[in-house]
Amino acid sequence: MECEILVIGAGPVGLALAGDLGWRGRQCIVVDRGDGSVFQPKMDLVGIRTMEFCRRWGIVGDVEASPYDRDYPQDNVYLTSLNGYELGRQAMPSMRAELPPPESPQKRERCPQNMFDPILRKFAESQAGVQMLYEHEYVSFEEDASGVTAKVVRQSDNHAFEIRAKYLVGCDGGRSAVREQLGIGMKGKGVLTYTTNVIFRCAEFNSLHDKAPGYRYMFVNHTGVWATIVAINGKDCWRMSIVGNADERKRYTNEELTAFACRALGRTFEPEILSVLNWTREELVADHYGRDRVFICGDACHLTSPTGGLGMNTGIGDAVDLSWKLDAAVQGWGGPALFDAYEIERRPIAERITRFSTGNLETMKQASNSHRLEEDSEVGAAERIKVGHALGEGLKREWFSLNMHLGNRYVDSPICVYPEQEDREQIVAEYNDGVNYRPTTRPGVRAPHAWLADGRSTLDLFGRGYVLLSFVKDNTPQRLADAARDARVPLTLHTLDEPAVAALYEKHHVLVRPDGHVAWRGDTLPADPMAPMALLATISGKKEKQ
């Protein structure tokens, strides 16, 4: 078998990568040892940036039509038990009631992995160049100057065969076989907790307590938050996570798990346990993201605590970043600096989200050291107020982390042009702020959203190739377009006579990459007819940054 790009792993990141590659006209094969079923949805938040990609792919309607109850409240509630004391609550609107923020045409969506993966699979399989090989085991690869040969085994009959590809991408999770064969290590804090997830069914669960319904119930004792229960579908399916610690890996019987659920509820009941997953919560980032013709993506690159909803969403960001670069390489116009930029751009994002997510976990774990939280006394009441305030204030950065989703900037990329002097300390401060997102067109950022007069978002202009937005009328952009044509770099020109959008975009000319990040901006394009070629050589990776 032959293809242009071989993708190992059909989780959400592998499916997104395959779908985006197919959307760009590339041929790829996806190999996965499973059958596509999801018994343990590990994620349930489709972040706002991921939803912007879904808008690009035309699948927003599918996400909004998922089986999740869109009228179910999304409150985060912290309590001693559901029939005990409520310590605090962060009220959040239902998915139907929530509106997109001014900074985006989309909003986050609650669509757990068992609902989101099938949507991504449908999207990927709808692309003419994508072929899915489920129940096939990836074994190893051999790389040479012109491509990669992978050994694969069909599980039904143990038939071994080879797949030849120009490039291979390992989207095969935290225990990535591709990463292991590349000899890439990982660094970070390592094990944070040994956690047990339990999916259970109980249609009447919210009628068994006296609290207002919530999306996530966080149960607190003297160790901080010891467990959470999350509404998986907003109806009858729930996920209980027993947080655990980093010192001891425990395995529980179903009777013990039922006892944990009863402890959280504050009364006895009989949950129908559907599945159990023992997993290790870790903070790790890969030392490298690949080389030559073999790369890794998603959890193969970074392992993070789910306290922030950033793991899968960052992985899909990896996929979109890598996809257009693979497309450029296959088409022949992208230079080697494109692949150098993949790690340079995405690895700092992984370090950022892992630190942020671990910080949220530490806030949960350190919220309480009191054994008197459940006392019916003045001391107990005071402790409950104290802990509720600590969780409420400490976790606001998790609930309202818009800058973690939209504020990722590629600061030292070899395929962005940075003509302006900037305060490095200010860059770091903005980067470390997970909450406050400020739209800008500084090179390396996500180009901002604005509504155009024709009803489109500026984001709807981006994706296929480079886009030059010009807010003044002159002939210079056409010289750039001519140079792009000669270099075979896909470039579309848009001249916009919209003052509000021009003010948001700050400069007369803004060059946006296929992934929607700003490559260059300026008030004037070079007057020298040859200079646009130099600019295009820079952004296509055939020259060091200027």
Short mmCIF file of N, CA, C and O in Angstrom, two decimals, residues 218-283:
data_model
loop_
_atom_site.label_atom_id
_atom_site.label_comp_id
_atom_site.label_asym_id
_atom_site.label_seq_id
_atom_site.Cartn_x
_atom_site.Cartn_y
_atom_site.Cartn_z
N MET A 218 -17.34 18.59 42.54
CA MET A 218 -15.99 18.38 43.08
C MET A 218 -16.12 18.14 44.58
O MET A 218 -16.61 19.01 45.31
N PHE A 219 -15.66 16.98 45.04
CA PHE A 219 -15.87 16.56 46.42
C PHE A 219 -14.61 16.81 47.25
O PHE A 219 -13.52 16.37 46.88
N VAL A 220 -14.79 17.51 48.36
CA VAL A 220 -13.68 18.03 49.14
C VAL A 220 -13.66 17.39 50.53
O VAL A 220 -14.69 17.27 51.19
N ASN A 221 -12.45 16.99 50.97
CA ASN A 221 -12.22 16.63 52.37
C ASN A 221 -10.92 17.28 52.82
O ASN A 221 -10.45 18.24 52.19
N HIS A 222 -10.29 16.74 53.86
CA HIS A 222 -9.09 17.37 54.40
C HIS A 222 -7.89 17.26 53.44
O HIS A 222 -6.88 17.94 53.65
N THR A 223 -8.00 16.45 52.41
CA THR A 223 -6.91 16.34 51.43
C THR A 223 -7.14 17.24 50.22
O THR A 223 -6.35 17.22 49.28
N GLY A 224 -8.18 18.02 50.24
CA GLY A 224 -8.55 18.81 49.07
C GLY A 224 -9.61 18.07 48.28
O GLY A 224 -10.42 17.31 48.85
N VAL A 225 -9.64 18.26 46.99
CA VAL A 225 -10.62 17.56 46.14
C VAL A 225 -10.16 16.12 45.97
O VAL A 225 -9.11 15.87 45.38
N TRP A 226 -10.95 15.17 46.46
CA TRP A 226 -10.56 13.76 46.39
C TRP A 226 -11.25 13.03 45.24
O TRP A 226 -10.79 11.96 44.81
N ALA A 227 -12.34 13.60 44.71
CA ALA A 227 -13.04 12.96 43.60
C ALA A 227 -13.89 14.00 42.87
O ALA A 227 -14.22 15.06 43.42
N THR A 228 -14.24 13.69 41.64
CA THR A 228 -15.18 14.51 40.88
C THR A 228 -16.18 13.57 40.20
O THR A 228 -15.88 12.40 39.93
N ILE A 229 -17.36 14.10 39.96
CA ILE A 229 -18.36 13.41 39.14
C ILE A 229 -18.82 14.39 38.07
O ILE A 229 -19.22 15.51 38.38
N VAL A 230 -18.75 13.95 36.83
CA VAL A 230 -19.03 14.81 35.67
C VAL A 230 -20.21 14.24 34.89
O VAL A 230 -20.32 13.02 34.72
N ALA A 231 -21.07 15.13 34.41
CA ALA A 231 -22.20 14.72 33.57
C ALA A 231 -21.70 14.45 32.15
O ALA A 231 -21.41 15.38 31.40
N ILE A 232 -21.60 13.18 31.79
CA ILE A 232 -21.04 12.81 30.49
C ILE A 232 -21.97 13.17 29.34
O ILE A 232 -21.54 13.62 28.27
N ASN A 233 -23.27 12.95 29.52
CA ASN A 233 -24.20 13.28 28.44
C ASN A 233 -25.31 14.23 28.87
O ASN A 233 -26.21 14.53 28.10
N GLY A 234 -25.23 14.71 30.13
CA GLY A 234 -26.27 15.61 30.62
C GLY A 234 -27.59 14.90 30.87
O GLY A 234 -28.62 15.56 31.03
N LYS A 235 -27.55 13.58 30.90
CA LYS A 235 -28.79 12.81 31.08
C LYS A 235 -28.60 11.73 32.15
O LYS A 235 -28.81 11.98 33.32
N ASP A 236 -28.12 10.57 31.72
CA ASP A 236 -28.06 9.43 32.64
C ASP A 236 -26.67 8.85 32.81
O ASP A 236 -26.48 7.90 33.56
N CYS A 237 -25.67 9.41 32.12
CA CYS A 237 -24.32 8.83 32.13
C CYS A 237 -23.36 9.77 32.84
O CYS A 237 -23.35 10.98 32.57
N TRP A 238 -22.52 9.21 33.73
CA TRP A 238 -21.66 10.01 34.60
C TRP A 238 -20.26 9.42 34.63
O TRP A 238 -20.08 8.21 34.47
N ARG A 239 -19.28 10.27 34.86
CA ARG A 239 -17.90 9.81 35.04
C ARG A 239 -17.42 10.24 36.42
O ARG A 239 -17.34 11.43 36.72
N MET A 240 -17.10 9.27 37.26
CA MET A 240 -16.51 9.55 38.57
C MET A 240 -15.00 9.35 38.45
O MET A 240 -14.54 8.32 37.96
N SER A 241 -14.24 10.34 38.90
CA SER A 241 -12.78 10.25 38.92
C SER A 241 -12.32 10.29 40.37
O SER A 241 -12.55 11.28 41.08
N ILE A 242 -11.68 9.21 40.81
CA ILE A 242 -11.08 9.17 42.15
C ILE A 242 -9.65 9.65 41.97
O ILE A 242 -8.82 8.97 41.37
N VAL A 243 -9.35 10.84 42.46
CA VAL A 243 -8.13 11.56 42.09
C VAL A 243 -6.86 10.83 42.50
O VAL A 243 -5.90 10.75 41.74
N GLY A 244 -6.81 10.30 43.70
CA GLY A 244 -5.63 9.57 44.15
C GLY A 244 -4.44 10.49 44.40
O GLY A 244 -4.56 11.72 44.48
N ASN A 245 -3.25 9.87 44.51
CA ASN A 245 -2.02 10.64 44.73
C ASN A 245 -0.90 10.04 43.88
O ASN A 245 -1.12 9.13 43.10
N ALA A 246 0.29 10.59 44.04
CA ALA A 246 1.42 10.14 43.22
C ALA A 246 2.25 9.06 43.89
O ALA A 246 3.26 8.62 43.33
N ASP A 247 1.84 8.63 45.05
CA ASP A 247 2.66 7.70 45.83
C ASP A 247 2.23 6.25 45.69
O ASP A 247 3.04 5.33 45.89
N GLU A 248 0.96 6.03 45.39
CA GLU A 248 0.45 4.66 45.43
C GLU A 248 -0.55 4.43 44.31
O GLU A 248 -1.51 5.18 44.16
N ARG A 249 -0.32 3.38 43.53
CA ARG A 249 -1.25 2.99 42.47
C ARG A 249 -2.22 1.97 43.05
O ARG A 249 -1.82 0.89 43.50
N LYS A 250 -3.51 2.30 43.06
CA LYS A 250 -4.51 1.43 43.67
C LYS A 250 -5.45 0.85 42.63
O LYS A 250 -5.74 1.47 41.60
N ARG A 251 -5.92 -0.35 42.91
CA ARG A 251 -6.94 -0.99 42.09
C ARG A 251 -8.13 -1.30 43.00
O ARG A 251 -7.96 -1.82 44.11
N TYR A 252 -9.34 -0.99 42.54
CA TYR A 252 -10.52 -1.13 43.38
C TYR A 252 -11.48 -2.16 42.79
O TYR A 252 -11.59 -2.30 41.56
N THR A 253 -12.18 -2.85 43.66
CA THR A 253 -13.26 -3.74 43.23
C THR A 253 -14.49 -2.88 42.90
O THR A 253 -14.57 -1.71 43.29
N ASN A 254 -15.46 -3.48 42.22
CA ASN A 254 -16.69 -2.77 41.93
C ASN A 254 -17.43 -2.38 43.20
O ASN A 254 -18.08 -1.32 43.26
N GLU A 255 -17.33 -3.21 44.23
CA GLU A 255 -17.96 -2.89 45.50
C GLU A 255 -17.31 -1.64 46.12
O GLU A 255 -18.00 -0.76 46.66
N GLU A 256 -15.98 -1.55 46.03
CA GLU A 256 -15.29 -0.38 46.56
C GLU A 256 -15.63 0.88 45.75
O GLU A 256 -15.81 1.97 46.31
N LEU A 257 -15.74 0.71 44.44
CA LEU A 257 -16.09 1.86 43.60
C LEU A 257 -17.51 2.34 43.89
O LEU A 257 -17.77 3.54 43.91
N THR A 258 -18.41 1.41 44.11
CA THR A 258 -19.77 1.79 44.50
C THR A 258 -19.76 2.54 45.82
O THR A 258 -20.50 3.52 46.00
N ALA A 259 -18.92 2.12 46.74
CA ALA A 259 -18.82 2.80 48.04
C ALA A 259 -18.30 4.23 47.86
O ALA A 259 -18.78 5.16 48.53
N PHE A 260 -17.35 4.44 46.95
CA PHE A 260 -16.88 5.80 46.66
C PHE A 260 -18.02 6.66 46.11
O PHE A 260 -18.19 7.82 46.49
N ALA A 261 -18.80 6.09 45.19
CA ALA A 261 -19.92 6.84 44.61
C ALA A 261 -20.95 7.20 45.68
O ALA A 261 -21.48 8.32 45.70
N CYS A 262 -21.22 6.27 46.58
CA CYS A 262 -22.17 6.54 47.67
C CYS A 262 -21.62 7.59 48.62
O CYS A 262 -22.37 8.45 49.12
N ARG A 263 -20.33 7.56 48.86
CA ARG A 263 -19.69 8.57 49.71
C ARG A 263 -19.83 9.96 49.08
O ARG A 263 -20.11 10.94 49.77
N ALA A 264 -19.64 10.04 47.75
CA ALA A 264 -19.78 11.33 47.08
C ALA A 264 -21.22 11.82 47.11
O ALA A 264 -21.49 13.01 47.31
N LEU A 265 -22.15 10.90 46.90
CA LEU A 265 -23.56 11.28 46.93
C LEU A 265 -24.03 11.60 48.35
O LEU A 265 -24.88 12.48 48.55
N GLY A 266 -23.47 10.91 49.33
CA GLY A 266 -23.89 11.14 50.71
C GLY A 266 -25.06 10.26 51.12
O GLY A 266 -25.73 10.52 52.12
N ARG A 267 -25.28 9.19 50.39
CA ARG A 267 -26.32 8.21 50.69
C ARG A 267 -26.08 6.98 49.82
O ARG A 267 -25.30 7.03 48.86
N THR A 268 -26.72 5.89 50.13
CA THR A 268 -26.53 4.68 49.34
C THR A 268 -27.37 4.72 48.07
O THR A 268 -28.46 5.29 48.04
N PHE A 269 -26.84 4.16 47.02
CA PHE A 269 -27.56 3.94 45.78
C PHE A 269 -26.79 2.89 44.99
O PHE A 269 -25.70 2.48 45.38
N GLU A 270 -27.33 2.46 43.88
CA GLU A 270 -26.71 1.39 43.09
C GLU A 270 -26.38 1.91 41.69
O GLU A 270 -27.19 1.79 40.76
N PRO A 271 -25.19 2.49 41.50
CA PRO A 271 -24.80 2.92 40.15
C PRO A 271 -24.55 1.70 39.27
O PRO A 271 -24.00 0.68 39.72
N GLU A 272 -24.92 1.80 38.00
CA GLU A 272 -24.63 0.75 37.04
C GLU A 272 -23.25 1.04 36.43
O GLU A 272 -23.12 1.92 35.58
N ILE A 273 -22.23 0.34 36.90
CA ILE A 273 -20.87 0.58 36.44
C ILE A 273 -20.69 0.02 35.03
O ILE A 273 -20.87 -1.18 34.80
N LEU A 274 -20.34 0.89 34.10
CA LEU A 274 -20.19 0.50 32.70
C LEU A 274 -18.75 0.19 32.33
O LEU A 274 -18.50 -0.72 31.54
N SER A 275 -17.80 0.96 32.86
CA SER A 275 -16.39 0.71 32.57
C SER A 275 -15.53 1.39 33.62
O SER A 275 -15.94 2.35 34.27
N VAL A 276 -14.32 0.86 33.77
CA VAL A 276 -13.35 1.38 34.74
C VAL A 276 -12.02 1.56 34.03
O VAL A 276 -11.58 0.69 33.26
N LEU A 277 -11.38 2.69 34.27
CA LEU A 277 -10.07 2.97 33.68
C LEU A 277 -9.13 3.47 34.76
O LEU A 277 -9.39 4.49 35.40
N ASN A 278 -8.04 2.73 34.99
CA ASN A 278 -6.98 3.19 35.87
C ASN A 278 -5.92 3.88 35.02
O ASN A 278 -5.40 3.28 34.08
N TRP A 279 -5.63 5.13 35.32
CA TRP A 279 -4.70 5.87 34.48
C TRP A 279 -3.78 6.73 35.34
O TRP A 279 -4.04 6.99 36.52
N THR A 280 -2.69 7.15 34.72
CA THR A 280 -1.68 7.95 35.41
C THR A 280 -1.73 9.38 34.89
O THR A 280 -1.55 9.62 33.70
N ARG A 281 -1.99 10.29 35.80
CA ARG A 281 -1.99 11.72 35.45
C ARG A 281 -0.54 12.19 35.50
O ARG A 281 0.14 12.07 36.51
N GLU A 282 -0.05 12.74 34.36
CA GLU A 282 1.36 13.11 34.26
C GLU A 282 1.53 14.50 33.67
O GLU A 282 0.66 15.01 32.96
N GLU A 283 2.67 15.10 33.97
CA GLU A 283 3.10 16.34 33.32
C GLU A 283 4.42 16.06 32.62
O GLU A 283 5.48 16.00 33.25
#
